[in-house]
Amino acid sequence: MKQSIADLKYLFDFFKRRNKQLYIVGGAVRDMILGKTPKDYDLTTNALPDEMKHWFDDVVDTGARFGTIGIVLPGGVYEITTFRRDLCYTDGRHPSSVIYTDDVRLDVMRRDFTMNAILMDGDGIIYDYVGGLADLDRRIIRAIGSPDDRFAEDKLRKWRCVRLAAEQAMVVEDETKASIQNDPDITGVSMERIRQEFCRLLVSEKVTWGGYLLLKCNLIQFLFLERGVHFKNRDWRHTFLESFEAMAFVPRHLETRLAMLLHSLEPEEQKLFLNVLKFSKRTQKQVLALCAHYQVNCNDIVDFKQTIAELGHDGFATLLSIQQGEAAWDGGPLKCEIVKKNKRIYANIIERGDPIFVRDLKIDGKDFIAAGYRGPAVKQGISAALSLVYRYPEYNNRSDLLSFIDSYYESINASEDDQRETT
Ligand code: ATP
Ligand code: MG
């Protein structure tokens, strides 16, 4: 649901009539100052959650434990959090309790970075109690207060920091960065939340910068080495850095960029990487398939078409975009030539309408059974027929294929007989 300015105006009027303060805070103010359109508006008030529940008919308890109420209005849901102070963090992620306050200055102090703690009231007036404007101006991400303390309270902030740097094209202030580097520990943070930050970084505009920071701050190293994962390629950091560089030349698409990052690892390590970060089965399958076919061979038409069949047209287009991106990054004439050649071959295949998938064959399972095939032989026969039409598309007609599967059937039976005789 898209939020609307009309709803915001309504909320500001509503709170004003009840003598309550209300500010937009966080990412929306940051984005507006940077001239970007905010994704969503987070609001903060001195009204208490129970008051808000009483005033509005349609509310959702999005984070009631921490004073956040979702107010449902025609244009969307608006998260409004009561000014609060966070009391002792014990699990490395959440405050064990919060106390509400009437003082917005105390509320901003519990937020993560200076640029995320700027307030805007209903008249568009900005309030900055933490030096956020100056940092935004210089494009610096800085923890509010002592970075060591702030990261110890909530370890997810370390990953948020690096992700925000990549999304906002900002540098991380030295002390803030050193604090993450010295202690990249994320114990207590769920892997789902880490994955979310990682995915946002991967599809961000400044992915190369984000990747560099992830490694520089020891965050990736910690994630894997801590779990006993040691990549066989001893130079994996360097390889990752190069992949992060090449990613800037491909679309901002998650699976594409994940495949680029992982393709140089051993298949078992690729699986482990995706598993540790709890990627969905679907994403894992797509990324592993892209990695398995990373080097499509344009000199072998059967292999080429098999790759299209296994990845599907979308997956194959992704593969070509990766090759093109890597060639653009690398700049080498040989790579560029190979990409051109692959694109030309693919375009010709599409233009001629060459058979690629089982469904394109002019015969089907029934024909195999009629020719005597049973069990695993059917699969073997289909892939033999496909290989034939990959090489000779003109054989994709019933009469040629039926005689092919007859003779192929005889040949597999004959080789089975041979095997029986020799044992
Ligand atoms: P985006 O919506 O682009 O992710 P955002 O800054 O709005 O950026 P949210 O997760 O929506 O991020 O959080 C809103 C605000 O809440 C932040 O700007 C920040 O002030 C505060 N905040 C969010 N997460 C944390 C955290 N882990 N620690 C401290 N403050 C936080
Ligand atoms: Mg937000």
PDB file of N, CA and C in Angstrom, residues 96-148:
ATOM      1  N   SER A  96      15.757  -4.682  26.543  1.00  0.00           N
ATOM      2  CA  SER A  96      14.931  -5.581  27.364  1.00  0.00           C
ATOM      3  C   SER A  96      13.656  -4.860  27.792  1.00  0.00           C
ATOM      4  N   SER A  97      13.723  -3.544  27.894  1.00  0.00           N
ATOM      5  CA  SER A  97      12.477  -2.781  28.098  1.00  0.00           C
ATOM      6  C   SER A  97      12.692  -1.342  27.638  1.00  0.00           C
ATOM      7  N   VAL A  98      11.595  -0.621  27.488  1.00  0.00           N
ATOM      8  CA  VAL A  98      11.696   0.768  27.044  1.00  0.00           C
ATOM      9  C   VAL A  98      10.891   1.646  28.005  1.00  0.00           C
ATOM     10  N   ILE A  99      11.324   2.919  28.145  1.00  0.00           N
ATOM     11  CA  ILE A  99      10.431   3.837  28.870  1.00  0.00           C
ATOM     12  C   ILE A  99      10.081   4.998  27.961  1.00  0.00           C
ATOM     13  N   TYR A 100       8.795   5.358  28.020  1.00  0.00           N
ATOM     14  CA  TYR A 100       8.332   6.458  27.187  1.00  0.00           C
ATOM     15  C   TYR A 100       8.747   7.775  27.817  1.00  0.00           C
ATOM     16  N   THR A 101       8.928   8.747  26.966  1.00  0.00           N
ATOM     17  CA  THR A 101       9.350  10.054  27.458  1.00  0.00           C
ATOM     18  C   THR A 101       8.596  11.133  26.678  1.00  0.00           C
ATOM     19  N   ASP A 102       8.614  12.332  27.227  1.00  0.00           N
ATOM     20  CA  ASP A 102       7.935  13.437  26.568  1.00  0.00           C
ATOM     21  C   ASP A 102       8.941  14.250  25.762  1.00  0.00           C
ATOM     22  N   ASP A 103      10.212  13.838  25.867  1.00  0.00           N
ATOM     23  CA  ASP A 103      11.294  14.652  25.297  1.00  0.00           C
ATOM     24  C   ASP A 103      11.857  13.997  24.039  1.00  0.00           C
ATOM     25  N   VAL A 104      11.596  14.645  22.911  1.00  0.00           N
ATOM     26  CA  VAL A 104      12.022  14.046  21.645  1.00  0.00           C
ATOM     27  C   VAL A 104      13.541  13.974  21.548  1.00  0.00           C
ATOM     28  N   ARG A 105      14.234  14.840  22.296  1.00  0.00           N
ATOM     29  CA  ARG A 105      15.705  14.801  22.263  1.00  0.00           C
ATOM     30  C   ARG A 105      16.229  13.482  22.802  1.00  0.00           C
ATOM     31  N   LEU A 106      15.513  12.905  23.765  1.00  0.00           N
ATOM     32  CA  LEU A 106      15.947  11.614  24.295  1.00  0.00           C
ATOM     33  C   LEU A 106      15.662  10.513  23.281  1.00  0.00           C
ATOM     34  N   ASP A 107      14.535  10.677  22.567  1.00  0.00           N
ATOM     35  CA  ASP A 107      14.185   9.662  21.566  1.00  0.00           C
ATOM     36  C   ASP A 107      15.255   9.569  20.469  1.00  0.00           C
ATOM     37  N   VAL A 108      15.707  10.715  19.976  1.00  0.00           N
ATOM     38  CA  VAL A 108      16.656  10.632  18.853  1.00  0.00           C
ATOM     39  C   VAL A 108      17.977   9.996  19.279  1.00  0.00           C
ATOM     40  N   MET A 109      18.331  10.113  20.561  1.00  0.00           N
ATOM     41  CA  MET A 109      19.610   9.565  21.022  1.00  0.00           C
ATOM     42  C   MET A 109      19.657   8.029  20.947  1.00  0.00           C
ATOM     43  N   ARG A 110      18.488   7.379  20.931  1.00  0.00           N
ATOM     44  CA  ARG A 110      18.494   5.912  20.897  1.00  0.00           C
ATOM     45  C   ARG A 110      18.534   5.392  19.465  1.00  0.00           C
ATOM     46  N   ARG A 111      18.487   6.278  18.502  1.00  0.00           N
ATOM     47  CA  ARG A 111      18.499   5.846  17.090  1.00  0.00           C
ATOM     48  C   ARG A 111      19.919   5.514  16.660  1.00  0.00           C
ATOM     49  N   ASP A 112      20.046   4.866  15.478  1.00  0.00           N
ATOM     50  CA  ASP A 112      21.359   4.312  15.148  1.00  0.00           C
ATOM     51  C   ASP A 112      22.392   5.315  14.641  1.00  0.00           C
ATOM     52  N   PHE A 113      22.063   6.034  13.559  1.00  0.00           N
ATOM     53  CA  PHE A 113      23.065   6.899  12.939  1.00  0.00           C
ATOM     54  C   PHE A 113      22.550   8.337  12.879  1.00  0.00           C
ATOM     55  N   THR A 114      23.462   9.277  12.868  1.00  0.00           N
ATOM     56  CA  THR A 114      23.044  10.687  12.938  1.00  0.00           C
ATOM     57  C   THR A 114      22.087  11.041  11.802  1.00  0.00           C
ATOM     58  N   MET A 115      22.360  10.516  10.599  1.00  0.00           N
ATOM     59  CA  MET A 115      21.509  10.885   9.457  1.00  0.00           C
ATOM     60  C   MET A 115      20.100  10.287   9.577  1.00  0.00           C
ATOM     61  N   ASN A 116      19.931   9.310  10.483  1.00  0.00           N
ATOM     62  CA  ASN A 116      18.618   8.684  10.673  1.00  0.00           C
ATOM     63  C   ASN A 116      17.860   9.276  11.852  1.00  0.00           C
ATOM     64  N   ALA A 117      18.397  10.341  12.417  1.00  0.00           N
ATOM     65  CA  ALA A 117      17.785  10.888  13.641  1.00  0.00           C
ATOM     66  C   ALA A 117      17.337  12.335  13.447  1.00  0.00           C
ATOM     67  N   ILE A 118      17.168  12.733  12.188  1.00  0.00           N
ATOM     68  CA  ILE A 118      16.717  14.096  11.912  1.00  0.00           C
ATOM     69  C   ILE A 118      15.189  14.097  11.894  1.00  0.00           C
ATOM     70  N   LEU A 119      14.595  15.137  12.467  1.00  0.00           N
ATOM     71  CA  LEU A 119      13.126  15.201  12.582  1.00  0.00           C
ATOM     72  C   LEU A 119      12.558  16.252  11.647  1.00  0.00           C
ATOM     73  N   MET A 120      11.328  16.045  11.205  1.00  0.00           N
ATOM     74  CA  MET A 120      10.631  17.076  10.422  1.00  0.00           C
ATOM     75  C   MET A 120       9.201  17.182  10.948  1.00  0.00           C
ATOM     76  N   ASP A 121       8.754  18.395  11.243  1.00  0.00           N
ATOM     77  CA  ASP A 121       7.382  18.531  11.749  1.00  0.00           C
ATOM     78  C   ASP A 121       6.393  18.761  10.594  1.00  0.00           C
ATOM     79  N   GLY A 122       5.135  18.973  10.948  1.00  0.00           N
ATOM     80  CA  GLY A 122       4.087  19.085   9.927  1.00  0.00           C
ATOM     81  C   GLY A 122       4.222  20.307   9.042  1.00  0.00           C
ATOM     82  N   ASP A 123       5.007  21.290   9.509  1.00  0.00           N
ATOM     83  CA  ASP A 123       5.221  22.488   8.679  1.00  0.00           C
ATOM     84  C   ASP A 123       6.493  22.371   7.853  1.00  0.00           C
ATOM     85  N   GLY A 124       7.129  21.220   7.906  1.00  0.00           N
ATOM     86  CA  GLY A 124       8.351  21.019   7.116  1.00  0.00           C
ATOM     87  C   GLY A 124       9.586  21.569   7.798  1.00  0.00           C
ATOM     88  N   ILE A 125       9.458  21.923   9.108  1.00  0.00           N
ATOM     89  CA  ILE A 125      10.636  22.457   9.823  1.00  0.00           C
ATOM     90  C   ILE A 125      11.490  21.279  10.311  1.00  0.00           C
ATOM     91  N   ILE A 126      12.804  21.455  10.116  1.00  0.00           N
ATOM     92  CA  ILE A 126      13.743  20.378  10.462  1.00  0.00           C
ATOM     93  C   ILE A 126      14.326  20.614  11.855  1.00  0.00           C
ATOM     94  N   TYR A 127      14.454  19.536  12.628  1.00  0.00           N
ATOM     95  CA  TYR A 127      15.090  19.607  13.954  1.00  0.00           C
ATOM     96  C   TYR A 127      16.204  18.573  13.962  1.00  0.00           C
ATOM     97  N   ASP A 128      17.406  19.045  14.263  1.00  0.00           N
ATOM     98  CA  ASP A 128      18.555  18.133  14.222  1.00  0.00           C
ATOM     99  C   ASP A 128      19.340  18.286  15.520  1.00  0.00           C
ATOM    100  N   TYR A 129      19.222  17.287  16.407  1.00  0.00           N
ATOM    101  CA  TYR A 129      19.897  17.382  17.707  1.00  0.00           C
ATOM    102  C   TYR A 129      21.189  16.565  17.758  1.00  0.00           C
ATOM    103  N   VAL A 130      21.552  15.939  16.640  1.00  0.00           N
ATOM    104  CA  VAL A 130      22.707  15.016  16.694  1.00  0.00           C
ATOM    105  C   VAL A 130      23.760  15.316  15.628  1.00  0.00           C
ATOM    106  N   GLY A 131      23.627  16.420  14.946  1.00  0.00           N
ATOM    107  CA  GLY A 131      24.605  16.738  13.890  1.00  0.00           C
ATOM    108  C   GLY A 131      24.377  15.942  12.614  1.00  0.00           C
ATOM    109  N   GLY A 132      23.152  15.482  12.426  1.00  0.00           N
ATOM    110  CA  GLY A 132      22.841  14.670  11.249  1.00  0.00           C
ATOM    111  C   GLY A 132      22.957  15.440   9.936  1.00  0.00           C
ATOM    112  N   LEU A 133      22.538  16.724   9.970  1.00  0.00           N
ATOM    113  CA  LEU A 133      22.559  17.507   8.724  1.00  0.00           C
ATOM    114  C   LEU A 133      23.983  17.679   8.210  1.00  0.00           C
ATOM    115  N   ALA A 134      24.898  17.991   9.139  1.00  0.00           N
ATOM    116  CA  ALA A 134      26.295  18.191   8.725  1.00  0.00           C
ATOM    117  C   ALA A 134      26.854  16.882   8.170  1.00  0.00           C
ATOM    118  N   ASP A 135      26.528  15.768   8.805  1.00  0.00           N
ATOM    119  CA  ASP A 135      27.028  14.478   8.322  1.00  0.00           C
ATOM    120  C   ASP A 135      26.431  14.136   6.961  1.00  0.00           C
ATOM    121  N   LEU A 136      25.125  14.432   6.817  1.00  0.00           N
ATOM    122  CA  LEU A 136      24.484  14.166   5.523  1.00  0.00           C
ATOM    123  C   LEU A 136      25.154  14.976   4.429  1.00  0.00           C
ATOM    124  N   ASP A 137      25.442  16.211   4.789  1.00  0.00           N
ATOM    125  CA  ASP A 137      26.061  17.119   3.835  1.00  0.00           C
ATOM    126  C   ASP A 137      27.403  16.573   3.360  1.00  0.00           C
ATOM    127  N   ARG A 138      28.138  15.978   4.294  1.00  0.00           N
ATOM    128  CA  ARG A 138      29.453  15.433   3.924  1.00  0.00           C
ATOM    129  C   ARG A 138      29.358  13.953   3.557  1.00  0.00           C
ATOM    130  N   ARG A 139      28.147  13.469   3.550  1.00  0.00           N
ATOM    131  CA  ARG A 139      27.874  12.067   3.201  1.00  0.00           C
ATOM    132  C   ARG A 139      28.641  11.089   4.103  1.00  0.00           C
ATOM    133  N   ILE A 140      28.437  11.304   5.397  1.00  0.00           N
ATOM    134  CA  ILE A 140      29.113  10.462   6.393  1.00  0.00           C
ATOM    135  C   ILE A 140      28.081   9.722   7.246  1.00  0.00           C
ATOM    136  N   ILE A 141      28.309   8.431   7.441  1.00  0.00           N
ATOM    137  CA  ILE A 141      27.465   7.679   8.380  1.00  0.00           C
ATOM    138  C   ILE A 141      28.209   7.600   9.702  1.00  0.00           C
ATOM    139  N   ARG A 142      27.571   8.072  10.723  1.00  0.00           N
ATOM    140  CA  ARG A 142      28.238   8.130  12.023  1.00  0.00           C
ATOM    141  C   ARG A 142      27.286   7.600  13.097  1.00  0.00           C
ATOM    142  N   ALA A 143      27.783   6.715  13.948  1.00  0.00           N
ATOM    143  CA  ALA A 143      26.944   6.215  15.042  1.00  0.00           C
ATOM    144  C   ALA A 143      26.651   7.368  15.993  1.00  0.00           C
ATOM    145  N   ILE A 144      25.481   7.338  16.604  1.00  0.00           N
ATOM    146  CA  ILE A 144      25.152   8.365  17.598  1.00  0.00           C
ATOM    147  C   ILE A 144      25.783   7.925  18.923  1.00  0.00           C
ATOM    148  N   GLY A 145      26.599   8.768  19.503  1.00  0.00           N
ATOM    149  CA  GLY A 145      27.272   8.401  20.763  1.00  0.00           C
ATOM    150  C   GLY A 145      28.459   7.497  20.500  1.00  0.00           C
ATOM    151  N   SER A 146      28.760   6.623  21.487  1.00  0.00           N
ATOM    152  CA  SER A 146      29.932   5.755  21.346  1.00  0.00           C
ATOM    153  C   SER A 146      29.601   4.588  20.409  1.00  0.00           C
ATOM    154  N   PRO A 147      30.347   4.460  19.294  1.00  0.00           N
ATOM    155  CA  PRO A 147      30.040   3.371  18.365  1.00  0.00           C
ATOM    156  C   PRO A 147      30.124   2.001  19.043  1.00  0.00           C
ATOM    157  N   ASP A 148      31.158   1.803  19.886  1.00  0.00           N
ATOM    158  CA  ASP A 148      31.294   0.490  20.534  1.00  0.00           C
ATOM    159  C   ASP A 148      30.031   0.153  21.334  1.00  0.00           C
TER     160      ASP A 148
END
